[in-house]
Tab-separated table of C-alpha atoms and ligand atoms in Angstrom:
chain	number	residue	atom	x	y	z
A	101	UNK	CA	5.572	-6.344	20.436
A	102	UNK	CA	3.395	-9.248	19.340
A	103	UNK	CA	5.990	-12.019	18.976
A	104	UNK	CA	3.727	-14.346	17.006
A	105	UNK	CA	2.137	-11.843	14.588
A	106	UNK	CA	3.220	-11.170	10.996
A	107	UNK	CA	3.066	-8.205	8.634
A	108	UNK	CA	3.124	-8.221	4.822
A	109	UNK	CA	3.682	-5.062	2.852
A	110	UNK	CA	2.195	-4.825	-0.633
A	111	UNK	CA	4.774	-3.093	-2.774
A	112	UNK	CA	3.881	-3.902	-6.340
A	113	UNK	CA	2.161	-0.710	-7.445
A	114	UNK	CA	3.260	1.206	-10.511
A	115	UNK	CA	3.139	4.743	-9.108
A	116	UNK	CA	2.753	6.538	-12.435
A	117	UNK	CA	1.348	9.601	-10.719
A	118	UNK	CA	4.856	10.541	-9.544
A	119	UNK	CA	6.475	10.418	-12.969
A	120	UNK	CA	9.148	11.475	-13.883
A	121	UNK	CA	10.642	10.808	-10.438
A	122	UNK	CA	8.894	7.435	-10.294
A	123	UNK	CA	9.556	4.856	-12.990
A	124	UNK	CA	8.414	1.257	-13.495
A	125	UNK	CA	11.437	0.009	-11.593
A	126	UNK	CA	11.198	2.817	-9.017
A	127	UNK	CA	7.583	3.418	-7.973
A	128	UNK	CA	6.340	5.837	-5.348
A	129	UNK	CA	7.281	3.703	-2.354
A	130	UNK	CA	10.930	3.718	-3.446
A	131	UNK	CA	11.075	7.526	-3.535
A	132	UNK	CA	12.467	9.759	-0.813
A	133	UNK	CA	9.748	12.393	-1.013
A	134	UNK	CA	9.633	13.618	2.556
A	135	UNK	CA	12.842	12.512	4.252
A	136	UNK	CA	16.092	10.686	3.663
A	137	UNK	CA	14.145	7.433	3.862
A	138	UNK	CA	11.994	5.878	1.176
A	139	UNK	CA	8.302	5.429	1.987
A	140	UNK	CA	8.767	1.657	2.117
A	141	UNK	CA	11.622	1.898	4.588
A	142	UNK	CA	9.399	4.101	6.749
A	143	UNK	CA	6.639	1.484	6.442
A	144	UNK	CA	8.954	-1.288	7.670
A	145	UNK	CA	10.501	0.870	10.436
A	146	UNK	CA	7.027	1.680	11.747
A	147	UNK	CA	6.445	-2.040	12.222
A	148	UNK	CA	9.561	-2.623	14.307
A	149	UNK	CA	7.674	-2.058	17.553
A	150	UNK	CA	4.734	-4.207	16.459
A	151	UNK	CA	6.030	-7.519	15.054
A	152	UNK	CA	9.480	-9.167	14.950
A	153	UNK	CA	11.586	-7.993	11.998
A	154	UNK	CA	11.880	-11.615	10.838
A	155	UNK	CA	8.046	-11.736	10.565
A	156	UNK	CA	7.848	-8.985	7.934
A	157	UNK	CA	7.418	-9.869	4.248
A	158	UNK	CA	7.415	-7.494	1.315
A	159	UNK	CA	5.580	-8.469	-1.876
A	160	UNK	CA	7.191	-6.865	-4.878
A	161	UNK	CA	7.664	-7.834	-8.536
A	162	UNK	CA	10.565	-8.762	-10.818
A	163	UNK	CA	11.086	-5.213	-12.144
A	164	UNK	CA	11.321	-3.717	-8.663
A	165	UNK	CA	12.931	-6.561	-6.730
A	166	UNK	CA	16.506	-5.341	-6.843
A	167	UNK	CA	15.653	-1.756	-5.892
A	168	UNK	CA	13.334	-2.960	-3.116
A	169	UNK	CA	16.025	-5.209	-1.624
A	170	UNK	CA	18.510	-2.312	-1.832
A	171	UNK	CA	16.044	-0.043	-0.020
A	172	UNK	CA	15.581	-2.613	2.757
A	173	UNK	CA	19.074	-4.034	3.388
A	174	UNK	CA	18.112	-4.970	6.950
A	175	UNK	CA	15.602	-7.577	5.703
A	176	UNK	CA	16.819	-10.975	4.508
A	177	UNK	CA	16.519	-11.345	0.704
A	178	UNK	CA	13.953	-14.143	1.146
A	179	UNK	CA	11.670	-11.744	3.052
A	180	UNK	CA	11.244	-9.733	-0.168
A	181	UNK	CA	9.349	-11.767	-2.713
A	182	UNK	CA	8.762	-11.026	-6.387
A	183	UNK	CA	5.309	-11.831	-7.715
A	184	UNK	CA	5.837	-13.420	-11.139
A	185	UNK	CA	3.006	-11.389	-12.715
A	186	UNK	CA	0.900	-8.343	-11.845
A	187	UNK	CA	-2.382	-9.773	-10.566
A	188	UNK	CA	-3.553	-6.907	-8.283
A	189	UNK	CA	-3.986	-6.947	-4.537
A	190	UNK	CA	-6.477	-9.826	-4.138
A	191	UNK	CA	-3.753	-12.164	-5.406
A	192	UNK	CA	-1.156	-10.342	-3.295
A	193	UNK	CA	-3.395	-10.811	-0.223
A	194	UNK	CA	-3.688	-14.520	-0.998
A	195	UNK	CA	0.079	-14.869	-1.386
A	196	UNK	CA	0.671	-12.940	1.849
A	197	UNK	CA	-1.798	-15.124	3.736
A	198	UNK	CA	-0.307	-18.283	2.223
A	199	UNK	CA	3.209	-17.247	3.248
A	200	UNK	CA	2.167	-16.584	6.827
A	201	UNK	CA	0.038	-19.742	6.973
A	202	UNK	CA	3.007	-21.832	5.839
A	203	UNK	CA	4.818	-20.652	8.961
A	204	UNK	CA	1.935	-20.621	11.417
A	205	UNK	CA	-1.648	-21.513	10.437
A	206	UNK	CA	-2.973	-19.896	13.631
A	207	UNK	CA	-1.169	-16.574	13.115
A	208	UNK	CA	-2.634	-13.083	12.905
A	209	UNK	CA	-1.261	-10.762	10.287
A	210	UNK	CA	-1.453	-7.253	8.905
A	211	UNK	CA	-1.542	-6.594	5.178
A	212	UNK	CA	-0.298	-3.079	4.575
A	213	UNK	CA	0.397	-0.653	1.742
A	214	UNK	CA	3.988	0.407	1.086
A	215	UNK	CA	3.331	3.991	0.233
A	216	UNK	CA	1.243	5.792	2.818
A	217	UNK	CA	2.719	8.527	4.974
A	218	UNK	CA	2.202	8.194	8.731
A	219	UNK	CA	4.319	10.293	11.060
A	220	UNK	CA	2.899	9.381	14.468
A	221	UNK	CA	4.466	5.923	14.607
A	222	UNK	CA	3.863	5.489	18.330
A	223	UNK	CA	0.075	5.785	18.005
A	224	UNK	CA	0.184	3.665	14.835
A	225	UNK	CA	2.092	0.916	16.679
A	226	UNK	CA	-0.318	1.015	19.614
A	227	UNK	CA	-3.438	0.826	17.447
A	228	UNK	CA	-2.049	-1.800	15.077
A	229	UNK	CA	-1.044	-3.949	18.062
A	230	UNK	CA	-4.595	-3.568	19.407
A	231	UNK	CA	-6.068	-4.636	16.063
A	232	UNK	CA	-3.780	-7.692	15.874
A	233	UNK	CA	-4.805	-8.673	19.403
A	234	UNK	CA	-8.501	-8.389	18.520
A	235	UNK	CA	-8.088	-10.290	15.250
A	236	UNK	CA	-6.498	-13.207	17.110
A	237	UNK	CA	-9.858	-14.169	18.599
A	238	UNK	CA	-12.150	-12.984	15.813
A	239	UNK	CA	-13.526	-14.179	12.487
A	240	UNK	CA	-13.789	-10.585	11.285
A	241	UNK	CA	-11.496	-8.842	8.821
A	242	UNK	CA	-10.262	-5.631	10.410
A	243	UNK	CA	-9.547	-2.283	8.772
A	244	UNK	CA	-8.496	1.221	9.774
A	245	UNK	CA	-10.958	4.066	9.260
A	246	UNK	CA	-9.873	7.564	8.280
A	247	UNK	CA	-12.155	10.527	8.864
A	248	UNK	CA	-12.918	11.770	5.331
A	249	UNK	CA	-11.879	15.320	4.460
A	250	UNK	CA	-13.518	15.284	1.018
A	251	UNK	CA	-15.735	13.139	-1.193
A	252	UNK	CA	-12.694	11.604	-2.886
A	253	UNK	CA	-13.471	8.779	-5.302
A	254	UNK	CA	-10.072	7.068	-5.041
A	255	UNK	CA	-10.814	5.423	-1.704
A	256	UNK	CA	-12.897	2.636	-0.271
A	257	UNK	CA	-15.676	3.767	2.100
A	258	UNK	CA	-16.649	2.082	5.358
A	259	UNK	CA	-20.168	2.490	6.687
A	260	UNK	CA	-19.623	2.531	10.415
A	261	UNK	CA	-22.164	0.818	12.665
A	262	UNK	CA	-22.296	0.140	16.394
A	263	UNK	CA	-19.312	0.309	18.708
A	264	UNK	CA	-17.824	-3.005	19.786
A	265	UNK	CA	-15.689	-1.752	22.673
A	266	UNK	CA	-12.047	-0.749	22.701
A	267	UNK	CA	-12.663	1.777	19.912
A	268	UNK	CA	-13.685	-0.887	17.379
A	269	UNK	CA	-16.806	-0.414	15.242
A	270	UNK	CA	-18.722	-2.881	13.157
A	271	UNK	CA	-18.633	-2.053	9.438
A	272	UNK	CA	-22.122	-2.344	7.974
A	273	UNK	CA	-20.898	-1.950	4.416
A	274	UNK	CA	-17.612	-1.678	2.559
A	275	UNK	CA	-17.857	0.143	-0.770
A	276	UNK	CA	-14.740	0.374	-2.907
A	277	UNK	CA	-14.260	3.577	-4.914
A	278	UNK	CA	-17.851	4.809	-5.251
A	279	UNK	CA	-18.731	7.366	-7.919
A	280	UNK	CA	-18.583	11.069	-7.051
A	281	UNK	CA	-22.294	11.493	-6.226
A	282	UNK	CA	-22.323	8.434	-3.961
A	283	UNK	CA	-19.093	9.507	-2.240
A	284	UNK	CA	-20.595	12.944	-1.601
A	285	UNK	CA	-23.711	11.335	-0.091
A	286	UNK	CA	-21.585	9.125	2.148
A	287	UNK	CA	-19.502	12.013	3.439
A	288	UNK	CA	-22.587	14.168	4.041
A	289	UNK	CA	-24.226	11.370	6.048
A	290	UNK	CA	-21.413	11.445	8.607
A	291	UNK	CA	-21.572	7.640	8.973
A	292	UNK	CA	-18.823	6.775	6.522
A	293	UNK	CA	-15.046	6.778	6.745
A	294	UNK	CA	-12.289	6.178	4.204
A	295	UNK	CA	-10.634	2.795	4.233
A	296	UNK	CA	-6.906	3.243	4.908
A	297	UNK	CA	-5.995	0.161	2.851
A	298	UNK	CA	-4.536	-1.554	5.932
A	299	UNK	CA	-6.020	-4.945	6.793
A	300	UNK	CA	-5.648	-7.184	9.814
A	301	UNK	CA	-6.883	-10.764	10.064
A	302	UNK	CA	-6.354	-14.216	11.392
A	303	UNK	CA	-5.045	-16.449	8.602
A	304	UNK	CA	-8.049	-18.735	9.105
A	305	UNK	CA	-10.525	-15.844	8.933
A	306	UNK	CA	-9.200	-14.675	5.567
A	307	UNK	CA	-9.081	-18.225	4.229
A	308	UNK	CA	-12.721	-18.757	5.237
A	309	UNK	CA	-13.785	-15.611	3.357
A	310	UNK	CA	-11.699	-16.622	0.338
A	311	UNK	CA	-13.399	-20.066	0.354
A	312	UNK	CA	-16.790	-18.328	0.064
A	313	UNK	CA	-16.036	-15.598	-2.438
A	314	UNK	CA	-12.858	-16.476	-4.349
A	315	UNK	CA	-12.355	-20.268	-4.360
A	316	UNK	CA	-9.269	-20.048	-6.613
A	317	UNK	CA	-7.507	-17.844	-4.068
A	318	UNK	CA	-8.476	-20.267	-1.288
A	319	UNK	CA	-7.075	-23.230	-3.242
A	320	UNK	CA	-3.865	-21.280	-3.840
A	321	UNK	CA	-3.522	-20.614	-0.105
A	322	UNK	CA	-4.265	-24.219	0.873
A	323	UNK	CA	-1.906	-25.751	-1.694
A	324	UNK	CA	0.955	-23.305	-1.164
A	325	UNK	CA	4.043	-25.433	-0.363
A	326	UNK	CA	5.278	-25.314	3.193
A	327	UNK	CA	9.013	-24.785	3.422
A	328	UNK	CA	9.617	-23.105	6.720
A	329	UNK	CA	10.460	-26.050	8.942
A	330	UNK	CA	13.713	-25.421	10.785
A	331	UNK	CA	13.996	-29.177	11.388
A	332	UNK	CA	14.818	-29.732	7.699
A	333	UNK	CA	18.318	-30.480	6.465
A	334	UNK	CA	19.843	-27.839	4.202
A	335	UNK	CA	19.333	-29.997	1.116
A	336	UNK	CA	15.670	-30.616	1.925
A	337	UNK	CA	14.974	-26.964	2.587
A	338	UNK	CA	16.611	-25.938	-0.717
A	339	UNK	CA	14.411	-28.483	-2.501
A	340	UNK	CA	11.325	-27.072	-0.748
A	341	UNK	CA	12.276	-23.490	-1.634
A	342	UNK	CA	12.555	-24.605	-5.254
A	343	UNK	CA	9.160	-26.282	-5.008
A	344	UNK	CA	7.658	-23.045	-3.742
A	345	UNK	CA	9.279	-20.982	-6.506
A	346	UNK	CA	7.932	-23.443	-9.092
A	347	UNK	CA	4.440	-23.298	-7.517
A	348	UNK	CA	4.482	-19.480	-7.611
A	349	UNK	CA	5.697	-19.378	-11.213
A	350	UNK	CA	3.056	-21.856	-12.314
A	351	UNK	CA	0.025	-20.761	-10.314
A	352	UNK	CA	0.345	-17.029	-9.607
A	353	UNK	CA	0.254	-15.658	-13.184
A	354	UNK	CA	-3.230	-17.063	-13.787
A	355	UNK	CA	-4.663	-16.483	-10.330
A	356	UNK	CA	-8.234	-15.175	-10.454
A	357	UNK	CA	-9.846	-12.787	-9.837
A	358	UNK	CA	-7.487	-10.110	-11.080
A	359	UNK	CA	-8.946	-7.303	-8.999
A	360	UNK	CA	-8.102	-5.608	-5.723
A	361	UNK	CA	-8.681	-7.283	-2.365
A	362	UNK	CA	-11.232	-4.551	-1.683
A	363	UNK	CA	-13.523	-5.748	-4.494
A	364	UNK	CA	-12.750	-9.457	-4.205
A	365	UNK	CA	-13.025	-9.941	-0.454
A	366	UNK	CA	-13.654	-6.821	1.621
A	367	UNK	CA	-16.909	-5.763	-0.085
A	368	UNK	CA	-18.289	-9.289	0.365
A	369	UNK	CA	-16.896	-10.408	3.706
A	370	UNK	CA	-19.439	-11.449	6.338
A	371	UNK	CA	-17.809	-9.576	9.203
A	372	UNK	CA	-15.702	-6.448	8.844
A	373	UNK	CA	-14.658	-4.290	11.761
A	374	UNK	CA	-12.741	-1.048	11.941
A	375	UNK	CA	-10.700	1.058	14.275
A	376	UNK	CA	-10.754	4.815	13.727
A	377	UNK	CA	-7.140	5.846	13.157
A	378	UNK	CA	-5.861	8.248	15.791
A	379	UNK	CA	-2.648	8.731	13.811
A	380	UNK	CA	-2.075	11.073	10.881
A	381	UNK	CA	-2.447	9.422	7.485
A	382	UNK	CA	-1.908	10.468	3.888
A	383	UNK	CA	-1.928	8.123	0.923
A	384	UNK	CA	0.270	10.615	-0.982
A	385	UNK	CA	-1.817	10.279	-4.122
A	386	UNK	CA	-0.051	12.831	-6.328
A	387	UNK	CA	2.435	15.710	-6.439
A	388	UNK	CA	-0.174	17.986	-4.860
A	389	UNK	CA	0.191	16.029	-1.597
A	390	UNK	CA	3.619	17.589	-1.053
A	391	UNK	CA	2.799	21.084	0.306
A	392	UNK	CA	0.902	19.690	3.310
A	393	UNK	CA	4.088	17.949	4.457
A	394	UNK	CA	6.932	20.062	3.079
A	395	UNK	CA	5.338	23.475	3.697
A	396	UNK	CA	4.993	26.541	1.467
A	397	UNK	CA	6.628	29.950	1.261
A	398	UNK	CA	4.597	33.135	1.698
A	399	UNK	CA	3.578	33.027	-1.988
A	400	UNK	CA	2.286	29.472	-1.628
A	401	UNK	CA	5.204	27.812	-3.426
A	402	UNK	CA	6.324	24.399	-2.173
A	403	UNK	CA	9.950	23.779	-3.060
A	404	UNK	CA	12.078	20.669	-2.593
A	405	UNK	CA	15.665	20.297	-3.789
A	406	UNK	CA	18.602	22.640	-4.118
A	407	UNK	CA	18.898	25.260	-6.834
A	408	UNK	CA	15.317	26.465	-7.256
A	409	UNK	CA	15.040	30.173	-8.116
A	410	UNK	CA	11.653	31.917	-8.032
A	411	UNK	CA	10.498	35.350	-9.144
A	412	UNK	CA	6.860	36.411	-9.250
A	413	UNK	CA	5.877	32.759	-8.884
A	414	UNK	CA	2.831	31.772	-6.847
A	415	UNK	CA	1.309	28.478	-5.726
A	416	UNK	CA	3.804	26.267	-7.561
A	417	UNK	CA	5.179	22.884	-6.513
A	418	UNK	CA	8.802	22.510	-7.596
A	419	UNK	CA	10.780	19.309	-7.076
A	420	UNK	CA	14.407	19.309	-8.170
A	421	UNK	CA	16.126	15.968	-7.955
A	422	UNK	CA	19.382	16.029	-9.909
A	423	UNK	CA	20.966	19.263	-8.734
A	424	UNK	CA	20.270	21.326	-11.876
A	425	UNK	CA	18.925	24.821	-11.303
A	426	UNK	CA	15.209	25.312	-11.925
A	427	UNK	CA	14.019	28.917	-12.308
A	428	UNK	CA	10.350	29.942	-12.368
A	429	UNK	CA	9.323	33.451	-13.345
A	430	UNK	CA	5.818	34.937	-13.296
A	431	UNK	CA	3.991	31.602	-13.327
A	432	UNK	CA	1.469	30.173	-10.950
A	433	UNK	CA	-0.101	26.872	-9.928
A	434	UNK	CA	2.409	24.719	-11.787
A	435	UNK	CA	3.989	21.432	-10.827
A	436	UNK	CA	7.581	21.334	-12.078
A	437	UNK	CA	9.588	18.168	-11.510
A	438	UNK	CA	13.195	18.000	-12.662
A	439	UNK	CA	15.132	14.764	-13.040
A	440	UNK	CA	18.374	14.000	-14.904
A	441	UNK	CA	16.597	12.776	-18.046
A	442	UNK	CA	13.011	14.089	-17.949
A	443	UNK	CA	11.164	17.199	-16.812
A	444	UNK	CA	7.469	17.483	-16.019
A	445	UNK	CA	5.605	20.761	-16.243
A	446	UNK	CA	1.933	20.364	-15.389
A	447	UNK	CA	-0.866	22.525	-14.077
A	448	UNK	CA	-1.697	21.693	-10.459
A	449	UNK	CA	-5.247	20.846	-11.525
A	450	UNK	CA	-3.985	18.390	-14.162
A	451	UNK	CA	-1.718	16.163	-12.080
A	452	UNK	CA	-4.309	13.369	-12.124
A	453	UNK	CA	-3.842	13.288	-15.910
A	454	UNK	CA	-0.098	12.539	-15.883
A	455	UNK	CA	-0.925	8.935	-16.816
A	456	UNK	CA	-2.391	10.207	-20.074
A	457	UNK	CA	0.825	11.836	-21.253
A	458	UNK	CA	2.951	8.775	-20.522
A	459	UNK	CA	2.074	6.888	-23.745
A	460	UNK	CA	3.735	9.790	-25.567
A	461	UNK	CA	6.956	9.505	-23.552
A	462	UNK	CA	9.852	7.301	-24.827
A	463	UNK	CA	9.402	3.844	-23.238
A	464	UNK	CA	12.894	3.867	-21.717
A	465	UNK	CA	11.837	6.845	-19.583
A	466	UNK	CA	8.875	5.018	-18.033
B	516	GDD	N1	2.397	-6.922	-4.254
B	516	GDD	C1	1.553	-6.154	-4.936
B	516	GDD	N2	1.267	-4.945	-4.470
B	516	GDD	C2	0.415	-4.174	-5.176
B	516	GDD	C3	-0.179	-4.599	-6.380
B	516	GDD	N3	-0.978	-3.599	-6.827
B	516	GDD	C4	-0.878	-2.598	-5.927
B	516	GDD	N4	-0.029	-2.932	-4.928
B	516	GDD	C5	0.336	-2.174	-3.722
B	516	GDD	O1	-0.792	-2.192	-2.885
B	516	GDD	C6	-0.954	-0.952	-2.197
B	516	GDD	C7	-2.333	-0.343	-2.494
B	516	GDD	O2	-2.538	-0.405	-3.873
B	516	GDD	P1	-3.270	0.694	-4.744
B	516	GDD	O3	-3.510	0.091	-6.075
B	516	GDD	O4	-2.486	1.981	-4.667
B	516	GDD	O5	-4.622	0.863	-3.957
B	516	GDD	P2	-5.582	2.118	-3.972
B	516	GDD	O6	-6.123	2.328	-5.342
B	516	GDD	O7	-4.913	3.291	-3.326
B	516	GDD	O8	-6.779	1.624	-3.015
B	516	GDD	C8	-6.542	1.003	-1.772
B	516	GDD	O9	-6.013	1.916	-0.823
B	516	GDD	C9	-6.904	3.031	-0.486
B	516	GDD	C10	-6.170	3.894	0.541
B	516	GDD	O10	-5.040	4.451	-0.011
B	516	GDD	C11	-8.214	2.483	0.070
B	516	GDD	O11	-9.111	3.558	0.387
B	516	GDD	C12	-8.858	1.539	-0.939
B	516	GDD	O12	-10.033	0.970	-0.359
B	516	GDD	C13	-7.884	0.422	-1.308
B	516	GDD	O13	-7.649	-0.428	-0.204
B	516	GDD	C14	0.228	-0.074	-2.644
B	516	GDD	O14	1.238	-0.175	-1.651
B	516	GDD	C15	0.672	-0.712	-3.953
B	516	GDD	O15	2.080	-0.561	-4.151
B	516	GDD	C16	0.145	-5.900	-6.869
B	516	GDD	O16	-0.312	-6.357	-7.919
B	516	GDD	N5	1.005	-6.637	-6.098
């Protein structure tokens, strides 16, 4: 346990790829896809051995705030913060860094996604603790590297350079979401890894990079009101909390640039280092991620939920969520998702296109 470190979980994504189970107010990280726990609860539980529970913040948004607080009843309501507008992860990273800096300007912190699946929490905790320890004495921004299993274009790529001891490698280049041909080249070269979307830095190291590349984010971090002093009277601390809420409401919605932290900071940072993840990792990008974790029957069907009846069905993914019976007969390679008010039937090869059907769905079902 690193008593002085912090962790911030970015939980403001929309998660359209898991419609109809996911909705605007219930994105992927609030779903129980693999266990009785939501992905975000798993993400917080994994951190319990790494940083104090009181040092964990979750960055959400107004639409998801209530559901996120309900999913994490063991966090204090003020640890779950609603961003007043969707400004992407560069702004979320700035807010996370500002929050931690307002408590301890010397702190190290991890900025983590809410929706990846990692089962080996012991190895995760050990490696994350190691990265926090290294970041404490470094100006580098640290990442986790995942050995690529395909030339996927939905990830950032890390060009790995020399070893730095303790399993850390210098990153020669960070390239966010390259095109297919470039990704294929990277994977073939053997020198590149996927970026896991988990970042570790000293508050001062991130602020220094923001000063160079995104001055508006740096100003936001520097001017963020401090309201964490325990020496304050109750009245004074309420006034400071109000000042912070007013600052967020005024400054966050126009914060620039409105891009991900990968484009805004990581691609440009002077020093990036990485640790090759020794734990399992899956970003659970779509319905087709399910069979690897939930298993398949002898005909290649992956079934979750009670009341699924199959005959002559092969290679399907069937997710029943409301208890109604779903029967499949003589079909193959379908994704069938049943909820109380909407049903998805898609070809396995078309799940990346779910977003395209959503404009045709009644808005109250989004
Ligand atoms: N608070 C907040 N969180 C957000 C926002 N937008 C996204 N998030 C959250 O930030 C995390 C990552 O966001 P994505 O938008 O899903 O990122 P990505 O396209 O998957 O790319 C990132 O992750 C990949 C690994 O999965 C990386 O390979 C890639 O380089 C990048 O870091 C998720 O937990 C998502 O809920 C936002 O505006 N605000």
